[in-house]
XYZ file of C-alpha atoms in Angstrom:
673
model
C -0.007 0.002 0.000
C 1.518 3.234 -1.144
C 1.339 6.307 1.040
C 0.051 9.631 -0.332
C 1.376 13.050 0.391
C -0.887 16.070 0.600
C 0.807 19.119 -0.869
C -0.499 22.669 -0.313
C -0.133 24.992 -3.239
C -1.689 28.430 -3.382
C -0.934 31.771 -5.054
C -1.820 34.809 -2.950
C -1.609 38.405 -4.072
C -0.228 40.456 -1.222
C -2.697 43.259 -1.929
C -5.595 40.784 -1.496
C -4.185 39.194 1.645
C -6.229 39.597 4.820
C -6.119 38.086 8.254
C -9.034 35.802 7.378
C -6.347 33.450 6.026
C -5.019 33.120 9.561
C -8.400 32.617 11.263
C -10.144 29.324 11.819
C -13.342 29.393 9.806
C -15.199 27.475 12.529
C -14.341 29.219 15.825
C -12.986 32.467 14.261
C -9.868 32.244 16.482
C -6.429 33.074 15.166
C -4.262 30.031 14.490
C -1.381 29.498 16.954
C 1.015 26.756 17.984
C -1.155 25.441 20.833
C -4.844 24.425 20.945
C -5.555 26.377 17.746
C -2.826 24.693 15.738
C -3.874 24.696 12.031
C -4.559 21.169 10.723
C -4.801 20.404 6.997
C -7.608 18.008 6.010
C -7.588 15.730 2.963
C -10.251 17.955 1.413
C -7.653 20.811 1.471
C -9.476 22.838 4.139
C -7.705 24.097 7.255
C -9.326 23.878 10.675
C -7.832 24.409 14.143
C -7.048 21.377 16.343
C -9.464 22.472 19.064
C -12.431 22.517 16.699
C -11.486 19.129 15.171
C -11.237 17.476 18.571
C -14.581 18.843 19.565
C -16.177 17.650 16.296
C -14.565 14.192 16.543
C -15.573 13.798 20.219
C -19.184 14.654 19.460
C -19.432 12.335 16.440
C -20.656 9.327 18.415
C -19.476 5.692 18.723
C -20.838 4.544 15.378
C -18.738 7.011 13.421
C -15.728 7.111 15.702
C -13.381 6.418 12.840
C -14.375 9.437 10.774
C -15.933 12.873 10.907
C -17.237 15.438 8.450
C -15.309 18.541 7.385
C -17.133 21.522 8.958
C -16.589 23.523 5.763
C -17.403 21.222 2.813
C -19.066 18.339 4.774
C -16.813 15.737 3.140
C -16.190 12.577 5.254
C -12.660 12.634 6.701
C -11.086 9.369 8.040
C -9.603 9.828 11.483
C -5.951 8.582 11.683
C -4.854 6.188 14.463
C -3.259 8.956 16.441
C -6.466 10.962 16.422
C -6.745 14.631 15.483
C -3.117 15.272 16.604
C -1.939 12.921 13.835
C -3.449 15.085 11.087
C -0.773 17.040 9.205
C -0.234 20.655 10.108
C -1.092 23.327 7.530
C 2.299 24.316 6.228
C 0.907 27.270 4.326
C -0.856 28.777 7.359
C 2.211 28.313 9.534
C 4.334 30.023 6.908
C 1.892 32.896 6.731
C 1.924 33.200 10.504
C 5.708 33.432 10.449
C 5.524 35.934 7.600
C 3.060 38.117 9.457
C 5.106 38.008 12.640
C 8.192 39.098 10.680
C 6.371 41.768 8.698
C 4.441 43.420 11.515
C 6.079 42.347 14.748
C 2.882 43.420 16.399
C 2.575 43.363 20.160
C -0.151 41.007 21.347
C -1.940 42.460 24.388
C -1.078 40.360 27.445
C -2.446 40.267 30.953
C -0.519 42.527 33.380
C -0.531 39.746 35.996
C 0.050 36.792 33.672
C 2.605 37.840 31.129
C 2.180 34.719 29.043
C -1.622 34.934 28.894
C -3.151 36.719 25.907
C -6.103 38.988 26.629
C -9.418 37.901 25.200
C -12.521 39.803 24.131
C -16.137 38.630 24.538
C -18.294 40.088 21.752
C -21.429 38.973 23.584
C -20.600 40.798 26.832
C -18.453 43.510 25.150
C -15.620 43.050 27.703
C -11.862 42.299 27.834
C -10.640 39.570 30.226
C -7.871 37.150 31.089
C -8.898 33.527 31.583
C -6.775 33.160 34.715
C -7.940 36.415 36.323
C -11.620 36.073 35.512
C -14.162 33.954 37.299
C -17.648 33.082 36.244
C -18.700 32.574 32.613
C -15.303 33.593 31.242
C -13.079 31.968 33.803
C -10.833 28.945 33.145
C -12.193 28.490 29.649
C -15.647 27.519 30.861
C -17.578 30.160 28.903
C -20.796 28.789 27.470
C -21.436 28.386 23.786
C -23.678 31.459 23.905
C -20.584 33.700 24.253
C -18.471 34.623 21.264
C -14.853 34.981 22.483
C -11.978 36.087 20.260
C -8.398 37.319 20.978
C -8.313 40.953 22.035
C -5.805 41.690 19.278
C -8.301 40.535 16.633
C -11.075 42.531 18.308
C -8.934 45.652 18.125
C -8.303 44.993 14.414
C -11.954 44.417 13.734
C -12.993 47.532 15.653
C -10.344 49.513 13.781
C -11.787 48.259 10.520
C -15.295 49.160 11.664
C -14.037 52.545 12.786
C -12.400 53.163 9.419
C -15.510 51.995 7.624
C -17.775 54.270 9.643
C -15.318 57.141 9.173
C -15.403 56.487 5.439
C -19.217 56.604 5.476
C -19.170 59.848 7.458
C -16.704 61.413 5.049
C -18.762 60.285 2.077
C -21.890 61.848 3.601
C -20.021 65.029 4.456
C -18.680 65.192 0.919
C -22.208 64.771 -0.382
C -23.441 67.433 2.023
C -20.741 69.809 0.852
C -21.640 69.014 -2.745
C -25.304 69.756 -2.065
C -24.443 73.059 -0.343
C -22.118 74.052 -3.175
C -24.897 73.245 -5.651
C -27.197 75.597 -3.818
C -24.486 78.282 -3.841
C -24.064 77.772 -7.554
C -27.842 78.101 -8.048
C -27.785 81.306 -5.990
C -25.006 82.705 -8.138
C -26.799 81.791 -11.358
C -30.293 82.750 -10.159
C -32.600 84.021 -12.859
C -34.107 86.571 -10.458
C -31.742 89.323 -11.706
C -32.643 88.701 -15.314
C -36.319 88.584 -14.476
C -36.112 91.845 -12.537
C -34.262 93.542 -15.367
C -36.734 92.243 -17.913
C -39.828 93.285 -15.952
C -38.417 96.721 -15.117
C -37.383 97.117 -18.753
C -40.978 96.447 -19.753
C -42.040 99.304 -17.464
C -39.281 101.502 -18.878
C -40.419 100.699 -22.408
C -44.012 101.562 -21.480
C -42.843 104.891 -20.048
C -40.777 105.537 -23.184
C -43.814 104.775 -25.335
C -45.872 107.212 -23.301
C -43.155 109.883 -23.641
C -43.195 109.441 -27.396
C -46.991 109.623 -27.428
C -46.968 112.890 -25.460
C -44.287 114.360 -27.757
C -46.343 113.370 -30.794
C -49.383 115.055 -29.270
C -47.362 118.260 -28.704
C -46.001 118.125 -32.252
C -49.475 117.615 -33.720
C -50.944 120.478 -31.707
C -47.968 122.751 -32.591
C -48.287 121.997 -36.318
C -52.055 122.650 -36.210
C -51.495 126.001 -34.532
C -48.628 126.859 -36.857
C -50.755 126.091 -39.957
C -53.517 128.399 -38.733
C -51.034 131.223 -38.081
C -49.329 130.636 -41.422
C -52.714 130.886 -43.180
C -53.336 134.153 -41.323
C -49.951 135.480 -42.444
C -50.843 134.615 -46.022
C -54.070 136.634 -45.735
C -52.140 139.562 -44.210
C -49.565 139.527 -46.997
C -52.294 139.394 -49.609
C -54.092 142.372 -48.072
C -50.801 144.228 -47.789
C -50.128 143.750 -51.517
C -53.603 145.052 -52.341
C -53.037 148.184 -50.267
C -49.649 148.751 -51.881
C -51.180 148.452 -55.327
C -53.922 150.944 -54.454
C -51.370 153.439 -53.163
C -48.910 153.121 -56.011
C -48.785 156.263 -58.216
C -50.759 158.492 -55.847
C -48.036 161.127 -56.015
C -48.850 161.625 -59.658
C -52.567 161.888 -59.202
C -54.049 165.318 -59.842
C -57.690 164.242 -59.909
C -59.164 164.915 -56.519
C -62.139 162.627 -57.050
C -59.890 159.593 -57.555
C -57.904 160.364 -54.487
C -61.068 160.761 -52.482
C -62.410 157.437 -53.683
C -59.196 155.660 -52.721
C -59.237 157.265 -49.332
C -62.770 155.954 -48.849
C -61.700 152.477 -49.896
C -58.790 152.552 -47.472
C -61.090 153.631 -44.637
C -63.236 150.576 -45.279
C -60.119 148.443 -45.457
C -58.935 149.788 -42.113
C -62.208 148.813 -40.557
C -61.985 145.252 -41.949
C -58.394 144.786 -40.865
C -59.396 144.710 -37.202
C -60.463 141.059 -37.691
C -56.934 139.960 -38.591
C -54.997 142.185 -36.243
C -54.934 139.504 -33.544
C -53.375 136.022 -34.154
C -56.115 133.520 -34.822
C -54.199 130.924 -32.802
C -51.899 131.175 -29.775
C -48.562 129.641 -28.846
C -49.851 128.100 -25.586
C -48.670 124.529 -25.215
C -48.158 123.287 -21.640
C -47.400 119.824 -20.391
C -49.003 118.844 -17.076
C -48.560 115.640 -15.091
C -50.230 116.552 -11.807
C -53.699 117.263 -13.170
C -54.987 113.947 -11.734
C -53.826 111.151 -9.417
C -52.002 109.289 -12.220
C -48.606 110.459 -11.045
C -49.245 109.342 -7.482
C -50.739 106.110 -8.788
C -47.648 105.481 -10.862
C -45.421 106.172 -7.896
C -47.518 103.900 -5.710
C -47.623 101.190 -8.370
C -43.842 101.372 -8.808
C -43.405 100.952 -5.090
C -45.640 97.918 -5.182
C -44.412 96.696 -8.575
C -42.652 93.377 -8.307
C -41.608 91.518 -5.208
C -38.718 89.345 -4.233
C -39.743 86.096 -2.536
C -37.417 83.963 -0.513
C -38.024 80.767 1.424
C -36.521 79.144 4.482
C -38.342 75.851 3.883
C -36.221 72.840 4.806
C -37.393 69.872 2.676
C -36.036 67.240 5.048
C -38.507 68.385 7.755
C -41.543 68.966 5.518
C -44.273 66.365 6.083
C -47.163 64.932 4.105
C -50.216 63.074 5.375
C -51.976 60.545 3.153
C -55.551 59.776 4.230
C -57.317 56.494 3.659
C -57.972 56.135 -0.024
C -60.697 54.414 -2.013
C -60.778 53.923 -5.749
C -62.993 56.417 -7.667
C -63.064 58.904 -4.744
C -61.021 62.096 -4.850
C -58.249 62.000 -2.298
C -56.328 64.872 -0.719
C -52.752 64.745 0.529
C -51.869 67.633 2.851
C -48.246 68.871 2.767
C -46.888 71.069 5.582
C -43.692 73.074 5.111
C -41.217 73.633 7.949
C -38.022 75.639 8.255
C -34.688 74.310 9.508
C -35.728 74.952 13.118
C -38.954 72.975 12.785
C -41.254 75.984 12.659
C -44.269 75.771 10.372
C -43.950 78.180 7.481
C -46.569 80.981 7.346
C -46.397 81.652 3.594
C -46.570 79.557 0.484
C -44.906 79.868 -2.907
C -42.416 76.999 -2.571
C -41.673 75.039 -5.766
C -43.447 71.837 -4.699
C -43.265 69.091 -7.351
C -45.600 66.094 -7.191
C -45.091 62.765 -8.964
C -47.756 60.132 -8.309
C -47.611 56.738 -10.005
C -49.610 53.528 -10.022
C -47.867 50.241 -9.262
C -47.324 49.561 -12.990
C -45.542 52.898 -13.426
C -48.402 54.823 -15.006
C -48.533 58.460 -13.994
C -51.636 59.705 -12.114
C -52.895 63.228 -12.683
C -52.672 65.490 -9.636
C -53.731 69.040 -8.814
C -51.603 71.108 -6.403
C -53.279 73.879 -4.389
C -51.101 76.412 -2.565
C -52.967 77.560 0.563
C -50.461 80.429 0.970
C -50.087 79.596 4.664
C -47.284 77.018 4.516
C -49.592 74.133 3.555
C -50.362 72.590 0.195
C -53.127 70.259 -0.899
C -52.547 67.571 -3.542
C -55.829 66.332 -5.017
C -56.038 63.245 -7.209
C -58.629 60.703 -8.283
C -57.393 57.092 -8.190
C -59.226 55.211 -10.933
C -58.306 51.757 -9.703
C -57.310 50.040 -6.453
C -53.744 48.922 -5.817
C -50.353 50.202 -4.691
C -49.390 53.794 -5.360
C -46.121 55.710 -4.907
C -46.061 59.449 -4.243
C -42.837 61.491 -4.642
C -42.884 65.018 -3.158
C -39.920 67.318 -3.688
C -39.213 70.903 -2.699
C -36.248 72.653 -4.340
C -35.633 69.354 -6.183
C -35.049 67.636 -2.805
C -37.366 64.985 -1.291
C -39.390 65.884 1.769
C -39.422 63.736 4.907
C -40.301 60.038 4.250
C -40.689 60.607 0.504
C -41.485 58.565 -1.514
C -44.743 57.597 0.197
C -46.196 54.166 -0.527
C -49.872 53.651 0.122
C -52.721 51.381 -0.861
C -55.920 52.478 -2.529
C -58.768 50.249 -1.388
C -61.419 48.857 -3.667
C -63.975 49.298 -0.888
C -66.096 52.400 -0.112
C -67.461 52.641 3.406
C -70.039 55.111 4.820
C -68.811 58.378 6.210
C -71.667 58.475 8.717
C -74.704 56.415 9.777
C -77.888 57.158 11.769
C -80.612 55.057 13.293
C -81.500 51.751 14.914
C -84.567 49.533 14.832
C -87.284 50.967 17.070
C -89.791 53.768 17.497
C -87.820 56.402 19.392
C -86.494 59.707 18.128
C -83.246 58.039 17.041
C -84.853 54.942 15.612
C -86.342 53.726 12.348
C -88.684 50.929 11.377
C -88.478 50.068 7.675
C -87.188 53.343 6.229
C -87.905 53.157 2.483
C -87.351 56.587 1.002
C -85.812 59.955 1.632
C -85.404 63.386 0.023
C -82.991 66.263 0.707
C -84.164 69.863 0.534
C -82.189 72.951 -0.436
C -82.770 74.410 3.074
C -80.537 71.770 4.616
C -83.170 69.362 5.857
C -83.385 65.664 5.204
C -86.843 63.988 5.184
C -86.807 60.218 5.734
C -89.936 58.160 5.112
C -90.082 56.031 8.293
C -92.753 53.660 6.962
C -92.922 51.180 9.864
C -93.563 54.045 12.298
C -95.996 55.880 9.909
C -93.999 59.085 10.095
C -91.414 61.265 8.383
C -88.254 61.793 10.409
C -86.727 65.247 9.857
C -82.904 65.515 10.158
C -80.177 67.894 9.207
C -77.867 66.812 6.416
C -75.375 65.976 9.157
C -77.889 63.561 10.708
C -78.936 65.693 13.673
C -82.507 64.966 14.723
C -85.005 67.843 14.280
C -88.454 66.263 14.665
C -91.231 64.168 13.149
C -94.122 64.716 10.721
C -97.191 62.548 11.448
C -100.573 61.960 9.767
C -99.386 62.933 6.285
C -100.738 60.192 4.099
C -98.708 57.486 5.824
C -101.525 55.623 7.509
C -101.470 51.843 7.690
C -97.656 51.913 7.545
C -97.963 52.072 3.771
C -96.024 55.181 2.700
C -93.553 54.024 0.054
C -92.513 57.101 -1.930
C -91.606 60.678 -1.130
C -90.706 63.655 -3.373
C -89.966 67.362 -2.959
C -91.974 69.903 -5.033
C -90.761 73.176 -6.545
C -92.548 75.131 -3.796
C -90.830 73.166 -1.000
C -93.689 70.850 -0.109
C -93.612 67.117 0.247
C -95.593 64.596 -1.774
C -96.122 61.112 -0.297
C -97.574 58.090 -2.050
C -99.462 55.424 -0.038
C -99.760 52.079 -1.770
C -102.644 50.869 0.403
C -104.937 53.882 0.293
C -103.721 54.721 -3.262
C -103.649 58.427 -2.394
C -101.029 61.025 -3.204
C -100.798 63.534 -0.314
C -99.100 66.938 -0.399
C -97.985 68.389 2.957
C -95.846 71.309 4.064
C -92.770 70.983 6.282
C -94.890 71.278 9.386
C -97.080 68.314 8.339
C -100.228 70.257 7.342
C -102.041 68.598 4.434
C -102.328 70.805 1.356
C -104.088 68.439 -1.008
C -104.817 64.748 -1.676
C -105.719 63.010 -4.904
C -105.909 59.547 -6.438
C -106.776 57.863 -9.711
C -109.257 55.114 -10.545
C -106.638 53.019 -12.371
C -104.183 52.964 -9.479
C -103.401 49.407 -8.388
C -100.213 49.651 -6.337
C -98.577 53.115 -6.576
C -95.137 52.850 -4.960
C -93.018 55.875 -5.904
C -93.254 59.325 -7.436
C -91.061 62.083 -8.882
C -91.609 65.773 -9.795
C -90.109 67.446 -12.893
C -89.032 71.087 -13.410
C -92.599 72.083 -14.418
C -94.076 70.687 -11.210
C -95.698 67.728 -12.965
C -96.046 64.648 -10.765
C -95.140 61.207 -12.140
C -96.350 58.183 -10.164
C -94.909 54.689 -10.720
C -97.572 52.026 -10.218
C -96.106 48.551 -9.703
C -99.443 46.761 -9.924
C -100.525 48.507 -13.129
C -96.969 48.314 -14.523
C -97.403 51.878 -15.688
C -96.386 55.485 -14.972
C -99.156 58.077 -14.395
C -98.625 61.832 -14.972
C -100.509 64.593 -13.132
C -100.486 68.395 -13.086
C -99.344 70.056 -9.843
C -103.024 70.402 -8.935
C -103.553 66.636 -9.211
C -105.291 66.752 -12.616
C -104.556 63.566 -14.569
C -102.511 64.092 -17.766
C -101.542 60.677 -19.168
C -100.133 57.285 -18.435
C -97.629 55.094 -20.271
C -95.995 51.695 -19.863
C -97.602 48.267 -19.224
C -94.319 46.406 -19.942
C -92.550 47.182 -16.692
C -91.478 44.334 -14.440
C -91.889 45.107 -10.721
C -91.189 48.842 -10.805
C -89.131 49.936 -7.786
C -88.378 53.596 -8.322
C -88.820 56.625 -10.589
C -86.622 59.721 -11.020
C -86.298 62.793 -13.291
C -83.364 63.431 -15.644
C -81.603 66.693 -16.578
C -84.054 67.482 -19.415
C -87.130 66.254 -17.605
C -86.633 62.735 -18.869
C -88.457 60.042 -16.852
C -86.108 57.406 -15.429
C -87.775 54.132 -14.373
C -86.043 51.212 -12.625
C -87.073 47.583 -12.265
C -84.636 44.862 -13.231
C -83.589 47.423 -15.853
C -83.055 51.165 -15.889
C -85.010 52.781 -18.749
C -85.259 56.414 -19.834
C -88.376 58.033 -21.415
C -89.220 61.519 -22.662
C -91.516 63.677 -20.549
C -94.341 62.545 -22.893
C -93.607 58.865 -22.221
C -91.709 57.944 -25.380
C -88.927 55.388 -24.918
C -85.401 56.754 -25.387
C -82.843 54.199 -24.215
C -81.771 51.710 -21.591
C -78.875 52.266 -19.212
C -79.082 48.807 -17.695
C -80.712 45.999 -19.676
C -80.430 43.039 -17.277
C -83.091 40.409 -17.876
C -86.018 39.534 -15.728
C -85.139 37.960 -12.392
C -81.369 38.546 -12.572
C -81.388 41.472 -10.147
C -83.550 44.331 -9.017
C -82.747 48.009 -8.627
C -84.217 49.927 -5.744
C -83.981 53.699 -5.425
C -82.614 55.791 -8.288
C -81.511 59.440 -8.570
C -79.761 61.781 -11.035
C -77.290 64.079 -9.276
C -77.382 66.992 -11.715
C -73.650 66.563 -12.430
C -73.692 63.773 -15.006
C -73.999 60.790 -12.617
C -76.890 58.400 -12.166
C -76.965 56.449 -8.879
C -79.096 53.375 -8.208
C -79.355 50.875 -5.374
C -79.186 47.201 -6.300
C -79.575 43.881 -4.473
C -78.830 40.448 -5.825
C -77.319 37.142 -4.638
C -73.853 38.711 -4.301
C -75.061 41.431 -1.941
C -76.391 44.970 -1.972
C -74.689 47.974 -3.568
C -75.042 51.523 -4.778
C -74.126 51.591 -8.459
C -72.829 54.738 -10.158
C -73.345 55.261 -13.933
C -72.504 57.946 -16.431
C -75.864 59.355 -17.403
C -74.853 60.404 -20.911
C -73.010 57.279 -22.024
C -74.832 54.849 -19.755
C -71.485 53.292 -18.805
C -71.213 51.644 -15.406
C -68.468 53.435 -13.403
C -68.168 51.670 -10.040
C -70.072 50.279 -7.047
C -70.217 51.431 -3.412
C -70.031 48.130 -1.539
C -70.081 49.479 2.063
C -67.612 46.706 2.938
C -67.333 47.402 6.666
C -71.023 48.278 7.126
C -72.870 46.039 4.691
C -76.026 47.359 3.084
C -79.146 45.166 3.441
C -82.038 45.879 1.079
C -81.091 49.507 0.247
C -84.080 51.383 -1.125
C -84.604 55.134 -1.649
C -81.680 57.517 -1.926
C -80.922 61.162 -2.680
C -77.744 63.195 -3.315
C -76.267 66.202 -1.544
C -74.455 69.042 -3.296
C -71.010 67.891 -2.117
C -70.922 64.526 -3.945
C -72.456 62.657 -1.016
C -75.360 60.252 -1.349
C -77.720 59.269 1.496
C -79.440 55.890 1.247
C -82.260 54.330 3.295
C -80.977 50.922 4.435
C -84.289 49.140 4.864
C -82.796 45.839 6.120
C -80.704 47.514 8.816
C -83.326 50.150 9.798
C -80.935 53.041 9.333
C -79.686 55.611 6.838
C -76.086 55.857 5.638
C -74.107 58.590 3.922
C -71.414 57.826 1.337
C -69.053 59.914 -0.695
C -69.063 58.970 -4.357
C -66.635 61.484 -5.887
């Protein structure tokens, strides 16, 4: 049997050399000539003797002749002499000698035991000598929960950590200096000077234009005056020539009559010359600039012209709050600006930049509102649920915690709720319809209690209306007239009753063909349209109760009726159909077949949206449609306060809808935009 020799060969670049070559990969202790003697395994890995003895001792009786390499897990046969018989690692020993010659470092020793190297416990963060210390670190009895390394290695590691941290600090300081220098550069190259010069030059140009206009006015007036005076001079010269001609040769005249006649002519001429003796125009041209308040206004305007704005906003302290978001509902993010000292800014004008993106990277349109008090509102309308990321920067630097990651929910829950089952002031019993008035009151048809509950739009109780056509607990429909009175339909008595807000009856009427009238609506002319479920028809009446017409007979369990923007009649059963005010069919918004589902209340909000309650096997919802296109937009599922048989509903002016939740004996308010 031939013996084999294990030869270590390795090429190490001195620049790449580190002390990890001299550290046992198992216990992380530095190799030495004692218990941590480096031993070379057949798999070419080096492990200290202490670790190998511990591994071999814990290997059990069955595998006493072998153990596994702690690094590569290869099975290593144990020689007869045990771990001590394994060959030493020549390479590691040579490196140890090399390091001792190169560095000649001083290994920290105990002051009382000069041959004992100091140790460091990373778990306890303390330095100790085995011989001086008692307890967990004494006499080598420290438990396996303590990580103990030579103090010399700990110093090296801490030095490396120190250098690394110092390097990080220097890098950050360099970046900080770079940022500050960038701001200084921006200050030096600010466009404010150019903008000031340009705006002031515009004022200067306007003043120069006015100067030229005034000079042109003076020139025009001067030329007009000069022309008049020149014309007068021409007349004077002409008259002068005539006089000279008349007087020429008088010295030779001997006829007295001729001389007398000329004297008479000259006398007349003298009388006529008085009209041209004075200049017909004057040389008065005076420029005035204080004849009105324009000069003072200009001076005042120049004092107020332009302003220089500065900001002490510190982006790293600015904050933003993102409220709970639901798809299809407008959401507002409030941004508050702070200065370096943490004081809220009192003015706006900061260059806030918003970048909002959906999880797939698509940009979401936002609208930034500067409140001019140090706060900014960011409004956006998430079209779909999912993850969103919002980046907010001021002066091209991110604010605190930016970017913000938030989730837009697919659920829409009520903003408020009122009522419980019962007959008290705060209770309902089968609420089936409601209507909101322009005076801020909400009238809820509390059918089971034969009354109308009057609330504010914020659900504060005001009172009740009794004995208003709701006898026999049969009031099923309610509508508001143009003169602020209420119309109630009673399906048992088949009467339509008009009452005022105090409950006084104004009029009552019915029709012989009524079978089961269940809802009504009033158009812009005051005409009353009554949906009759039993007759499967819609009846029209004048405000006085005079019958006008009826149409239909093909409806399937009518549940509600409403009026469109052009007085169209909107009727809901399993479908949603639209008719002209004369009853002619126009179109269907929902064309679901018989028995698939049923719509309850329906209302047009005056802003292009049609809302309808719906109940089917999957649950109860408020559905929102585009009235013009008929497209379904989204549903209000009331996820955390489930609707149960929602019926009548009406909208408020602030994109809120109030619905009568018949199954839960309450009313709920939702935001739908």
